[in-house]
Tab-separated table of C-alpha atoms in Angstrom:
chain	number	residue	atom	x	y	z
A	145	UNK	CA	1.524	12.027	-24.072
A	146	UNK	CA	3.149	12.900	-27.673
A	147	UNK	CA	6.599	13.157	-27.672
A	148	UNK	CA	9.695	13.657	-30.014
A	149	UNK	CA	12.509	10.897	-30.827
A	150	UNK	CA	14.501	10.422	-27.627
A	151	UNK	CA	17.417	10.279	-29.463
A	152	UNK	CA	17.308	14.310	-30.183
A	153	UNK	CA	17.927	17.181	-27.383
A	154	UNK	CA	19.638	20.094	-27.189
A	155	UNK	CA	22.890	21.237	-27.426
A	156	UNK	CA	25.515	21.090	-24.597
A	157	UNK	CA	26.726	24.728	-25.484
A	158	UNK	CA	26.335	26.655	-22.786
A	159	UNK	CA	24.410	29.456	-23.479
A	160	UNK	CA	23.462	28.327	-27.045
A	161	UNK	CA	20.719	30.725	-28.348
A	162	UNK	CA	17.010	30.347	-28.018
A	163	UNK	CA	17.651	27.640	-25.619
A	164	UNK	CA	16.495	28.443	-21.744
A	165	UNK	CA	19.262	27.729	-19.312
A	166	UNK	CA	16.637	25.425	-17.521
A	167	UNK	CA	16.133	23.884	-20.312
A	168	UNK	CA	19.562	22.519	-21.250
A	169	UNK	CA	19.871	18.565	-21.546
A	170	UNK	CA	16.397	18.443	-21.451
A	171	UNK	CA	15.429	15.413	-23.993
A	172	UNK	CA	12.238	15.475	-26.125
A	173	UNK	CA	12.271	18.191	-28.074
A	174	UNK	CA	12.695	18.849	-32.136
A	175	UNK	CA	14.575	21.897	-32.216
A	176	UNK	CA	17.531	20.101	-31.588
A	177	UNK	CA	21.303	20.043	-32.273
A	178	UNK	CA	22.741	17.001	-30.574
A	179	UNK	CA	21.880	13.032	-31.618
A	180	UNK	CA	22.253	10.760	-28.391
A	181	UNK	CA	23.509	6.974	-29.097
A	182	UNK	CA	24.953	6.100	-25.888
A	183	UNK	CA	21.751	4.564	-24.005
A	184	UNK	CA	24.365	1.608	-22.907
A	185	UNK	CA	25.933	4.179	-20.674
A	186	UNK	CA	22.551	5.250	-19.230
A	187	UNK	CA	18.500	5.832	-20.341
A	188	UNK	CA	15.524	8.628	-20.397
A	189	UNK	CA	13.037	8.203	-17.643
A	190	UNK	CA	10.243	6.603	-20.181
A	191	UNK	CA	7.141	9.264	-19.650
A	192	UNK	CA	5.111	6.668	-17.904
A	193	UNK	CA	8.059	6.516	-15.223
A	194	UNK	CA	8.156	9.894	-15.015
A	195	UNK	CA	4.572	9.933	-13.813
A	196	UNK	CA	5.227	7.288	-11.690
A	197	UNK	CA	7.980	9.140	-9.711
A	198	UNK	CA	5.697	12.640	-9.509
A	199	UNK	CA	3.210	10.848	-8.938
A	200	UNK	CA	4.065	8.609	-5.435
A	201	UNK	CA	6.342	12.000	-4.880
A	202	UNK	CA	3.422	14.079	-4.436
A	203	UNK	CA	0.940	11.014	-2.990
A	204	UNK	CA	3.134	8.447	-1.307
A	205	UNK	CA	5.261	10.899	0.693
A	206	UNK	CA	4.687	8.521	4.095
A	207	UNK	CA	7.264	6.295	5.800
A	208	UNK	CA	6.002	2.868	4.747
A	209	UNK	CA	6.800	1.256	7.651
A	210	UNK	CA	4.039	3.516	9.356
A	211	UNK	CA	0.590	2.634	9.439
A	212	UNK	CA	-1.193	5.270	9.045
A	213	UNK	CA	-2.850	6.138	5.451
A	214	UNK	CA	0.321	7.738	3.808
A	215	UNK	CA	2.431	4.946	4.966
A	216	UNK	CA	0.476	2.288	4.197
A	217	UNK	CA	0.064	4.172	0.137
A	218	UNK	CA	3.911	3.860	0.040
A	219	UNK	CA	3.958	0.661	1.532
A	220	UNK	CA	1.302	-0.075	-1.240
A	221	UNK	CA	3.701	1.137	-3.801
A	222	UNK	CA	7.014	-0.954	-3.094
A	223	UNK	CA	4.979	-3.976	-3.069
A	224	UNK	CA	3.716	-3.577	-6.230
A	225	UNK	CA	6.769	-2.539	-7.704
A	226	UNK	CA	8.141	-5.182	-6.455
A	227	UNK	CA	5.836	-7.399	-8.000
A	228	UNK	CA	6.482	-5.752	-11.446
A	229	UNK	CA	10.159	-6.522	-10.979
A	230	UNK	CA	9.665	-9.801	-10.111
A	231	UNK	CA	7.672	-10.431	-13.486
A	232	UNK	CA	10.180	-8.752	-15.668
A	233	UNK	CA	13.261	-11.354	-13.912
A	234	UNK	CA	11.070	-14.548	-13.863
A	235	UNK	CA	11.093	-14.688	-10.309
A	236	UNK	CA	9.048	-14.542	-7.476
A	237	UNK	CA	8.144	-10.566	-5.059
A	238	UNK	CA	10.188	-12.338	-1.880
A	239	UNK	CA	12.760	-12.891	-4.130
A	240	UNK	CA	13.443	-9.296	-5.057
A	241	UNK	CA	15.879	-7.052	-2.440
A	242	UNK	CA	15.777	-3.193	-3.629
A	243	UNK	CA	19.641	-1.576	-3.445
A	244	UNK	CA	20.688	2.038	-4.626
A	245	UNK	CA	22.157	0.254	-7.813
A	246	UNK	CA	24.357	-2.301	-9.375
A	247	UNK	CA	27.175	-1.672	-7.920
A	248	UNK	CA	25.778	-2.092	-4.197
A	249	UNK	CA	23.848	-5.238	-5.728
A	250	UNK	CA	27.336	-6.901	-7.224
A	251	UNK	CA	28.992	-5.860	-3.801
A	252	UNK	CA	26.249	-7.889	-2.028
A	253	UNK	CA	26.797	-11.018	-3.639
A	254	UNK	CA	30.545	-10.496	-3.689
A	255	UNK	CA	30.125	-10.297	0.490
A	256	UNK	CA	27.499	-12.760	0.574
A	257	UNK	CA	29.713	-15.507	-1.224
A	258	UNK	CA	32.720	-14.967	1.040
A	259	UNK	CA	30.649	-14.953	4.252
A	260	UNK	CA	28.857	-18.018	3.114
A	261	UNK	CA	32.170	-19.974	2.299
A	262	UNK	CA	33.177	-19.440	5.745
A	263	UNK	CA	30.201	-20.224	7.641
A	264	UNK	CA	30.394	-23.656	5.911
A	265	UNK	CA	33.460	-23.894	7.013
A	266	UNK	CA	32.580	-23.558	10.401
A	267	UNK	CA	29.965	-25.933	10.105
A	268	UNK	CA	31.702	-28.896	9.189
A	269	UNK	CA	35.163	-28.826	10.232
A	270	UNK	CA	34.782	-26.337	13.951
A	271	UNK	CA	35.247	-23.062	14.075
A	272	UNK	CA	38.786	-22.067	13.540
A	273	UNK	CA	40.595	-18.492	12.583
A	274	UNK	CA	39.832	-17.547	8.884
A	275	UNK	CA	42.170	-18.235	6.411
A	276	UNK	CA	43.684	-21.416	8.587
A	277	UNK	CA	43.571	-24.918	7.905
A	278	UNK	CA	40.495	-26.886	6.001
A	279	UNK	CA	41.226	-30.411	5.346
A	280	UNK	CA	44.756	-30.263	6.045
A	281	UNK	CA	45.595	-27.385	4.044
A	282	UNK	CA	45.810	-23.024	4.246
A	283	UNK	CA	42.981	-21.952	2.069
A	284	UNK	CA	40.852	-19.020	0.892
A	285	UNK	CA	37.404	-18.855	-0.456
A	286	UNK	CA	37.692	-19.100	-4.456
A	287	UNK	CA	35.749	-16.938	-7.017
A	288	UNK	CA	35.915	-17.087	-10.251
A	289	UNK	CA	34.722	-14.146	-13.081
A	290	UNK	CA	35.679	-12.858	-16.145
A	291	UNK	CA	38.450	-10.254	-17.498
A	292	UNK	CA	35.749	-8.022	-18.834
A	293	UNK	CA	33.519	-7.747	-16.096
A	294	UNK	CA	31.991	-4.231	-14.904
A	295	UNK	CA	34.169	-2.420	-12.628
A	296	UNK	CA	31.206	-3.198	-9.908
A	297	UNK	CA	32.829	-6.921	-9.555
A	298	UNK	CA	36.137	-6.717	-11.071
A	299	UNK	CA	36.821	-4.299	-8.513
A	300	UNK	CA	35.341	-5.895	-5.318
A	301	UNK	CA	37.245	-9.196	-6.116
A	302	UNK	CA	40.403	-7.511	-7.230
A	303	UNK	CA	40.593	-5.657	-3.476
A	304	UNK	CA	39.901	-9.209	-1.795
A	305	UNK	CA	42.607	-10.573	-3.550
A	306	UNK	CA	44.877	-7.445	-2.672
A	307	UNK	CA	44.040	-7.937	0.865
A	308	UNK	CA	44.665	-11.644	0.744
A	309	UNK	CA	41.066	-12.380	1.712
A	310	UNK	CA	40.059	-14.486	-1.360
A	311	UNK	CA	41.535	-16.175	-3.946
A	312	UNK	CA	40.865	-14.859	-7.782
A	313	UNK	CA	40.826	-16.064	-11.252
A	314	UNK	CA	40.110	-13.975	-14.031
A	315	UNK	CA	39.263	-16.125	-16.817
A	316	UNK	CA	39.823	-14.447	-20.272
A	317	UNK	CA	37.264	-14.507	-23.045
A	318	UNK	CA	37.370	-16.440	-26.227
A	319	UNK	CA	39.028	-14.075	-28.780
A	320	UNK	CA	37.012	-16.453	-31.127
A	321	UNK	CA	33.550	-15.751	-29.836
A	322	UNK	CA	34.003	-12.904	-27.163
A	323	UNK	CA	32.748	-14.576	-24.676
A	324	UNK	CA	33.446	-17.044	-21.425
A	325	UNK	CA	32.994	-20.569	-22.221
A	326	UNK	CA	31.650	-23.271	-20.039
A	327	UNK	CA	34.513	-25.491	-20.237
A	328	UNK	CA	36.941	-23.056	-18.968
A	329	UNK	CA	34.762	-21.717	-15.949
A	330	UNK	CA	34.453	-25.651	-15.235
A	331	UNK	CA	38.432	-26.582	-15.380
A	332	UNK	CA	39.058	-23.114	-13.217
A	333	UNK	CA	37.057	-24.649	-10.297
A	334	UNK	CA	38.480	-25.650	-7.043
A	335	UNK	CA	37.640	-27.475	-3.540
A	336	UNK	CA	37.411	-23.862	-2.529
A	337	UNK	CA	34.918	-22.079	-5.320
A	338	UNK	CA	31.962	-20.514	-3.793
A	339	UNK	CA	31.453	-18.259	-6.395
A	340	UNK	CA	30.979	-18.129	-10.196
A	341	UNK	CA	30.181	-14.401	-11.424
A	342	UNK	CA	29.446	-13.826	-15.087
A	343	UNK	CA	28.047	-11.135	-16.399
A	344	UNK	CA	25.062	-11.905	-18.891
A	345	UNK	CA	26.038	-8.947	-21.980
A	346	UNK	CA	28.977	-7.346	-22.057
A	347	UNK	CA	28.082	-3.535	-21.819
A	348	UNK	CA	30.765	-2.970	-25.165
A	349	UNK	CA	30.593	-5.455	-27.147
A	350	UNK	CA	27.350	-6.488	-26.795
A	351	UNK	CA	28.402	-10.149	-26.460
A	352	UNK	CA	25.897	-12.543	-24.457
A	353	UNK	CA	27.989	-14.698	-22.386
A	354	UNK	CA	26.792	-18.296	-22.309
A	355	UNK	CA	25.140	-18.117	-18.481
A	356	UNK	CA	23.147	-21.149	-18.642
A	357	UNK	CA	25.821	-23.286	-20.201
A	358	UNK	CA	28.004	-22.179	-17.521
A	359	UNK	CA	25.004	-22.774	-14.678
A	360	UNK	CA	24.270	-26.174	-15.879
A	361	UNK	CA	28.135	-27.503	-16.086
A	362	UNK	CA	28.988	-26.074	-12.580
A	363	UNK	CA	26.043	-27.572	-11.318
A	364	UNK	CA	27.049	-31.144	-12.551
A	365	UNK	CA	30.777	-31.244	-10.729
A	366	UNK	CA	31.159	-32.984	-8.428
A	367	UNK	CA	32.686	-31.844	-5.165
A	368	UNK	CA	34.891	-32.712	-2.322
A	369	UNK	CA	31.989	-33.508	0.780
A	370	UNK	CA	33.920	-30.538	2.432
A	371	UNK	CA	33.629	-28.054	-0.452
A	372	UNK	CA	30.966	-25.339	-0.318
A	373	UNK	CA	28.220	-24.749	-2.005
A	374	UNK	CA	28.912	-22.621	-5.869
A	375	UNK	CA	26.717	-19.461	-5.940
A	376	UNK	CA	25.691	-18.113	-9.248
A	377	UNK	CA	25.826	-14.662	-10.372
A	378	UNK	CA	25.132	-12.733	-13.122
A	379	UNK	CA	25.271	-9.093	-13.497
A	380	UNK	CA	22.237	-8.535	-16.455
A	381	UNK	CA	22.512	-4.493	-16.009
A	382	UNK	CA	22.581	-4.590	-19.953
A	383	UNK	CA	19.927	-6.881	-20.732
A	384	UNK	CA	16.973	-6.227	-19.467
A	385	UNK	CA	15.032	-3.793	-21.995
A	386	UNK	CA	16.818	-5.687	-24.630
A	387	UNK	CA	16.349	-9.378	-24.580
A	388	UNK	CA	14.197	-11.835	-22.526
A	389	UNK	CA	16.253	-12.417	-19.274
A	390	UNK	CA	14.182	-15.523	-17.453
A	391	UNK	CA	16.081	-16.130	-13.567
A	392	UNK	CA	14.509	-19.906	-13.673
A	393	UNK	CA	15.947	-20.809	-17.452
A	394	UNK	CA	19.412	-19.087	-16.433
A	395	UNK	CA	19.422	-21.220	-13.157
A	396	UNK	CA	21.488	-18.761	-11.198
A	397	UNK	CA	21.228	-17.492	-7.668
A	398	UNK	CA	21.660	-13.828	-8.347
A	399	UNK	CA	20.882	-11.410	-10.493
A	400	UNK	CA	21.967	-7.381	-10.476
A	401	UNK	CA	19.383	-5.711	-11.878
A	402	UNK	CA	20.128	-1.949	-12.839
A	403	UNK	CA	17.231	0.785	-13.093
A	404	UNK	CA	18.794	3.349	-15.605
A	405	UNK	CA	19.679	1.192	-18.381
A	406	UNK	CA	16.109	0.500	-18.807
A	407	UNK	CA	14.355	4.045	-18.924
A	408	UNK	CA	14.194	3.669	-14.999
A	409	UNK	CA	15.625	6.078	-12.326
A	410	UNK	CA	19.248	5.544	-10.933
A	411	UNK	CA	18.129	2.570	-8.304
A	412	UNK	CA	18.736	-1.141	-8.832
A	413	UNK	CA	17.848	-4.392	-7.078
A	414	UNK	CA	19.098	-7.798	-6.855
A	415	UNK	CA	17.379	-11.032	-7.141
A	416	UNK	CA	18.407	-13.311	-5.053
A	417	UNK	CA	16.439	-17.469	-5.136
A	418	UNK	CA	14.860	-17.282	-1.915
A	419	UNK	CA	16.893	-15.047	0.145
A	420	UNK	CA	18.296	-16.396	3.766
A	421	UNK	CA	16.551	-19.656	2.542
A	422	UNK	CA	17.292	-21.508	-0.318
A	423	UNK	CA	20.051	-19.164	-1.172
A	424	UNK	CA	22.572	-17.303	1.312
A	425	UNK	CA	22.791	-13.515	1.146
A	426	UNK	CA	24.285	-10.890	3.338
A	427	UNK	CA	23.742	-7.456	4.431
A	428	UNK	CA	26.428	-4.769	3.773
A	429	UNK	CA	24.634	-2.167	6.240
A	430	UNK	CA	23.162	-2.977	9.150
A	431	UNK	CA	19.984	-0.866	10.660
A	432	UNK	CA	16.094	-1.248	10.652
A	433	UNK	CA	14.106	-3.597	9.288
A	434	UNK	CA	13.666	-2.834	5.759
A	435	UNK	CA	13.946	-4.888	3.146
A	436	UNK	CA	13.734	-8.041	5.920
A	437	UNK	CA	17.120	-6.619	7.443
A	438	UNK	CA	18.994	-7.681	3.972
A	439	UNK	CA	19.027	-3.798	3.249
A	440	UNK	CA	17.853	-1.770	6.266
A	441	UNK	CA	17.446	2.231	5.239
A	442	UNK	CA	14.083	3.960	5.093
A	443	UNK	CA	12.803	3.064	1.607
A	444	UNK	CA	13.063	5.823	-1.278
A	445	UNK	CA	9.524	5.064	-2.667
A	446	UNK	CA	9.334	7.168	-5.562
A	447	UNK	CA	12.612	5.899	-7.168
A	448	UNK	CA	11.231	2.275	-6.552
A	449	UNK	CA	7.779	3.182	-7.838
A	450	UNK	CA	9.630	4.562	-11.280
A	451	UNK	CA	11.615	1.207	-11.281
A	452	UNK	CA	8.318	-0.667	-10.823
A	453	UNK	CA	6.588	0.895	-13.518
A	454	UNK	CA	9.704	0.346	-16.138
A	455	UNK	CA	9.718	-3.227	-15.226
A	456	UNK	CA	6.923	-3.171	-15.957
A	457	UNK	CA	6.913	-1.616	-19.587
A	458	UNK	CA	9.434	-3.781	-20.031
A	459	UNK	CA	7.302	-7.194	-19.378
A	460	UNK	CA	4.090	-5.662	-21.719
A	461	UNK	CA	6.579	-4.489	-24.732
A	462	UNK	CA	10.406	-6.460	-24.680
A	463	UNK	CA	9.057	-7.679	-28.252
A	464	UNK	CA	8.874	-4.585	-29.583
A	465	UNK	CA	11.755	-2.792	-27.896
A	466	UNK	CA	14.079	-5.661	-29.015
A	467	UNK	CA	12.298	-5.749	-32.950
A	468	UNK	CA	13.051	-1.946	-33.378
A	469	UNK	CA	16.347	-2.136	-31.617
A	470	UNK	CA	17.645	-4.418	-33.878
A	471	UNK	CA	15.931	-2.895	-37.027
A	472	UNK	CA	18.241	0.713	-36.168
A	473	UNK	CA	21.484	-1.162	-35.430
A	474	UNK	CA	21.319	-3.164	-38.544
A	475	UNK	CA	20.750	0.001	-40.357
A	476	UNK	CA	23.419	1.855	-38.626
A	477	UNK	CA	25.860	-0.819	-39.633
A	478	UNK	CA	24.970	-0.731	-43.290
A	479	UNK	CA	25.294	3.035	-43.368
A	480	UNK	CA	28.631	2.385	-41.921
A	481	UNK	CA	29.781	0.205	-44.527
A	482	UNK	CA	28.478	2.122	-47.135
A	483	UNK	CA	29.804	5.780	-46.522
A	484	UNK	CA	33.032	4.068	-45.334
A	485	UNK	CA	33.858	0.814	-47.293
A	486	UNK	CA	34.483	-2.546	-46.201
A	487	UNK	CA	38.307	-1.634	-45.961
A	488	UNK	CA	38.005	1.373	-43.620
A	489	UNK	CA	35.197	0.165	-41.064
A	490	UNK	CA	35.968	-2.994	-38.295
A	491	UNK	CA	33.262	-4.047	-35.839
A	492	UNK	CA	34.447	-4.804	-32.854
A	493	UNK	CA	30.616	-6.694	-31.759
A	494	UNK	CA	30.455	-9.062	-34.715
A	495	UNK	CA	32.409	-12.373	-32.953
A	496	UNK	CA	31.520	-15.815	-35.223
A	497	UNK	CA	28.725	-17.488	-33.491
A	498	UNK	CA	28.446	-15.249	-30.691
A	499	UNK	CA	24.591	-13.641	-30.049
A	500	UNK	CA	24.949	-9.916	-29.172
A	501	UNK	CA	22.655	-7.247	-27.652
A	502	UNK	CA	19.955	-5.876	-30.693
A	503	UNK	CA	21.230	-2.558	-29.433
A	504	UNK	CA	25.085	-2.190	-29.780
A	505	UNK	CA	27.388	-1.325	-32.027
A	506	UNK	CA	31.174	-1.077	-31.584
A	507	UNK	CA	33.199	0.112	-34.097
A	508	UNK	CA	36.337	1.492	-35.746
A	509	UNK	CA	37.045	3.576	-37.913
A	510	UNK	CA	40.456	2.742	-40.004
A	511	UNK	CA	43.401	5.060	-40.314
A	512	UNK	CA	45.825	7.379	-38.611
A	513	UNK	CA	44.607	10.070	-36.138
A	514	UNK	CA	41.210	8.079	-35.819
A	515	UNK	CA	41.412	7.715	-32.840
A	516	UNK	CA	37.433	7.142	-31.229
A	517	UNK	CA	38.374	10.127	-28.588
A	518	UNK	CA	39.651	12.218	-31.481
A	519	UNK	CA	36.942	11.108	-33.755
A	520	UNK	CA	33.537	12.135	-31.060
A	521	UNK	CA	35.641	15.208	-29.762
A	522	UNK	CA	35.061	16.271	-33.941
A	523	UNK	CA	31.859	15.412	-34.496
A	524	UNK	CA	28.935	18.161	-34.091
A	525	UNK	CA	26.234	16.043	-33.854
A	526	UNK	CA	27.108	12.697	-32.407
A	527	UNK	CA	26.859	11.884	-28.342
A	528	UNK	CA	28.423	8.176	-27.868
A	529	UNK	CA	31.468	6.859	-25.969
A	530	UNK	CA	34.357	5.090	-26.832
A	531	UNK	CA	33.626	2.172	-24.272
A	532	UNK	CA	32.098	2.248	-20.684
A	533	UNK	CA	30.542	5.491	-18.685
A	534	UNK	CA	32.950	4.404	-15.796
A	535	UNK	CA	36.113	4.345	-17.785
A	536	UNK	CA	35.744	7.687	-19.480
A	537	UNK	CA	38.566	9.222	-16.911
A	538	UNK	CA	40.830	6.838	-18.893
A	539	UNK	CA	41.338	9.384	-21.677
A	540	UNK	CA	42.894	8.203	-25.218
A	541	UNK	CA	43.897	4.676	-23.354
A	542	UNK	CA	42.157	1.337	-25.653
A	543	UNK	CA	39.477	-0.336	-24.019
A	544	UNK	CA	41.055	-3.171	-21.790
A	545	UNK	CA	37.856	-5.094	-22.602
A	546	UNK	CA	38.216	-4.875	-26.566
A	547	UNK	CA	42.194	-5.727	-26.241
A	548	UNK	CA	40.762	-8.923	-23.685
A	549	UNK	CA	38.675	-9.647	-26.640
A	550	UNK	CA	41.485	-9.629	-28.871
A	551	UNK	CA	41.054	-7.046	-30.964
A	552	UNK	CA	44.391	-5.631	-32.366
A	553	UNK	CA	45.424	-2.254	-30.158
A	554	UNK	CA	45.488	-0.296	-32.901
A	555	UNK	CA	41.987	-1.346	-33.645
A	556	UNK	CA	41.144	-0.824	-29.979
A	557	UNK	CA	42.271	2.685	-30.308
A	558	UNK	CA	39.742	3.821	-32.793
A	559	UNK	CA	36.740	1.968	-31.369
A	560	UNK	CA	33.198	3.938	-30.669
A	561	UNK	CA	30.513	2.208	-29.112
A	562	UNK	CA	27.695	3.393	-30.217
A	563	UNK	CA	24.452	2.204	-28.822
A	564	UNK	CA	20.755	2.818	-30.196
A	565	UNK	CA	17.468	3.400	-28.148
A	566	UNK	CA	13.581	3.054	-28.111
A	567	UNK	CA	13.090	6.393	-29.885
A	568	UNK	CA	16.095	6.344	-32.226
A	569	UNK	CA	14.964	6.493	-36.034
A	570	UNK	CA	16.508	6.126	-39.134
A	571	UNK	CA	17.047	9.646	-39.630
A	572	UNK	CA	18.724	9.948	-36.486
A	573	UNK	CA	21.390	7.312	-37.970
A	574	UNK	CA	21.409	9.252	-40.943
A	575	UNK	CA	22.359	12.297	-39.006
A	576	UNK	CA	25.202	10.616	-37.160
A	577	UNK	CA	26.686	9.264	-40.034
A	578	UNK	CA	27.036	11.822	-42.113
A	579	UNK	CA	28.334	13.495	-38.856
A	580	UNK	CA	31.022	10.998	-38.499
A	581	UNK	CA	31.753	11.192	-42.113
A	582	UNK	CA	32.604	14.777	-41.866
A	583	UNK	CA	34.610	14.508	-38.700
A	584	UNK	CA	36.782	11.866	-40.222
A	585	UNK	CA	36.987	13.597	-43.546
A	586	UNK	CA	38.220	16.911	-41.319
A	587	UNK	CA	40.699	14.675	-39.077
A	588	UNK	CA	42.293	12.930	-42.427
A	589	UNK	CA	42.940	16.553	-43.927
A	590	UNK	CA	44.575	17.690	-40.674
A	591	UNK	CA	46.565	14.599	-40.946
């Protein structure tokens, strides 16, 4: 199938000319008007996907946990989706538990961890009201995360500590490096920690956060014979599709694994080391069967089949995708620098010996009335964000996660993260930055 740069579609004017109302948003096509860069905030169904999904739409229609001949076809299809997933994370097909999306998958864990912390409790000192006495003294499961996690944990965490059902800390990142460092996840632990959740990039900055540093100090402490066990999480809903993401070399428990920041539908799973064996997990819902009872609710099998397939795309071609990725970024960046100067142009994703995702660029642009907001609102051509999907309700506020990386607030203010894909060219980043050129140029005369 032949197909235009992903990075072009058509304008979001309503009723622009020549351009079928069905046919607005659509992405693929030349004759276009609008240059997309925000692919951390969401991806194209890759063509192959597509397929996929039609495909087990129009074949696959059964309930797979029937056993007649349509069934069993679905049934067919999960498991080798499944088995595609599996690849892509490094694990193993029982390992993998299918959820609507991250934010289900970070909930799990989040529930999973606190449940687990008081079952041990139970188990060695007697059962006893939650929240009472352990070894002498009032206590509350621990977690510990960072302050620029996704919404998908922060939040979770922040309501258990509202409700005084958990104990919190919110360990800031290195303004140095931009990212959480062992030694400070390690000296936050208590008696009490049963979970450690980091994410593995940070979905603005781009910043990899040091995961199997982290895995392999918290492993090594040594605990209190009454303490529970640590769990591991890491929310990777950035980095798969952009750099090798292995579950065995991270050595964590958990990982969310998010469908449409890969060129996959909006479904997720979560990988869990050998669920309700070797590691603990915990339903949210409660119902059939499916998913072995960790996530009962008659399985959506063409969503999964279109997450199979881009796991799978991912496995045969993460070379490539991460090559090119980093080929447009780099070029975006020196097109920055050179139609704006040293002087006028700060990136926000460059942290001294910090790795960062091939894909993502955050920057500012210098001066008064810059604003990012201000400065996309201007442009004609442009489509990018001035920090995460989920925050854009948030108006002209600064990214919290920029200011947590220290980054000064008027800085903050200006920022635009802009973030390449699999089909964005050259040309494309010579579109947008002439584009941003002329906005700022307008915006400084208004000024």
């Amino acid at each position: 199938m032949s197909r235009a740069p992903l990075g072009r579609f058509y304008s979001q004017a309503v009723g622009s000319p020549g351009v079928p109302p069905s046919e607005k948003h659509y992405i693929g096509k030349l004759f276009c008007t609008r240059v997309y860069m925000d692919y951390n905030a969401t991806t194209p169904l890759e063509p192959e996907v597509i397929s996929a999904v039609t495909d087990a739409l129009r074949f696959a229609w059964g309930n797979p946990s029937s056993t007649y001949l349509p069934g069993l076809k679905a049934k067919d299809i999960i498991n080798q989706s499944r088995d595609s997933i599996a690849r892509m994370v490094g694990g193993k097909a029982e390992d993998i538990i299918i959820t609507s999306g991250g934010t289900e998958a970070n909930n799990m864990v989040v529930h999973s961890a606190v449940e687990h912390f008081w079952k041990s409790c139970v188990a060695e000192k007697g059962a006893r009201e939650r929240g009472h006495l352990l070894n002498g003294s009032r206590v509350l499961p621990h977690i510990i995360t960072s302050n620029v996690e996704h919404d998908s944990v922060k939040i979770p965490v922040e309501n258990l500590l509202k409700t005084g059902r958990a104990d919190v800390t919110f360990l800031p990142v290195s303004m140095v490096t931009g990212r959480v460092e062992a030694e400070d996840v390690v000296s936050a632990m208590r008696p009490t920690t049963c979970l450690v959740s980091v994410m593995l990039a940070n979905n603005e900055t781009g910043v990899i956060m040091p995961v199997r540093e982290i895995c392999e100090r918290v492993r090594a402490v040594k605990r209190p014979a009454f303490s529970p066990r640590v769990l591991l999480h890491t929310d990777a809903a950035q980095a798969f599709g952009k750099i090798h993401v292995d579950a065995q070399d991270l050595g964590v428990d958990y990982i969310t694994i998010v469908g449409h920041k890969f060129y996959a539908p909006r479904i997720g799973a979560l990988f869990v080391n050998g669920p309700g064996t070797s590691t603990p997990i915990h339903p949210l819902l409660y119902g059939g069967g499916q998913e072995r009872s960790f996530r009962p609710g008659t399985e959506n099998t063409p969503m999964i089949a279109g997450l199979g397939k881009a796991a799978e795309l991912v496995t045969t071609n993460l070379a490539a995708y991460e090559s090119h990725l980093l080929d447009i970024r780099l070029y975006l960046e020196q097109r920055l620098l050179a139609v704006f100067g040293e002087e006028k142009v700060r990136f926000n994703s460059h942290f001294p010996g910090s790795d960062t995702l091939p894909n993502t660029c955050n920057v500012s642009i210098l001066g008064q009335g810059l604003q990012g907001y201000q400065v996309l609102s201007t442009c004609r051509r442009l489509l990018a964000s001035v920090g995460a999907a989920c925050h854009s309700d948030r108006g002209d506020q600064p990214s919290h996660v920029l200011l947590n990386c220290g980054v000064p607030y008027h800085v903050a203010a200006n920022a635009l993260r802009i973030s390449v894909g699999r089909q964005t060219s050259r040309q494309d980043v010579d579109v947008v930055v002439a584009d941003l050129r002329d906005a700022v140029e307008h915006l400084e005369q208004m000024n």
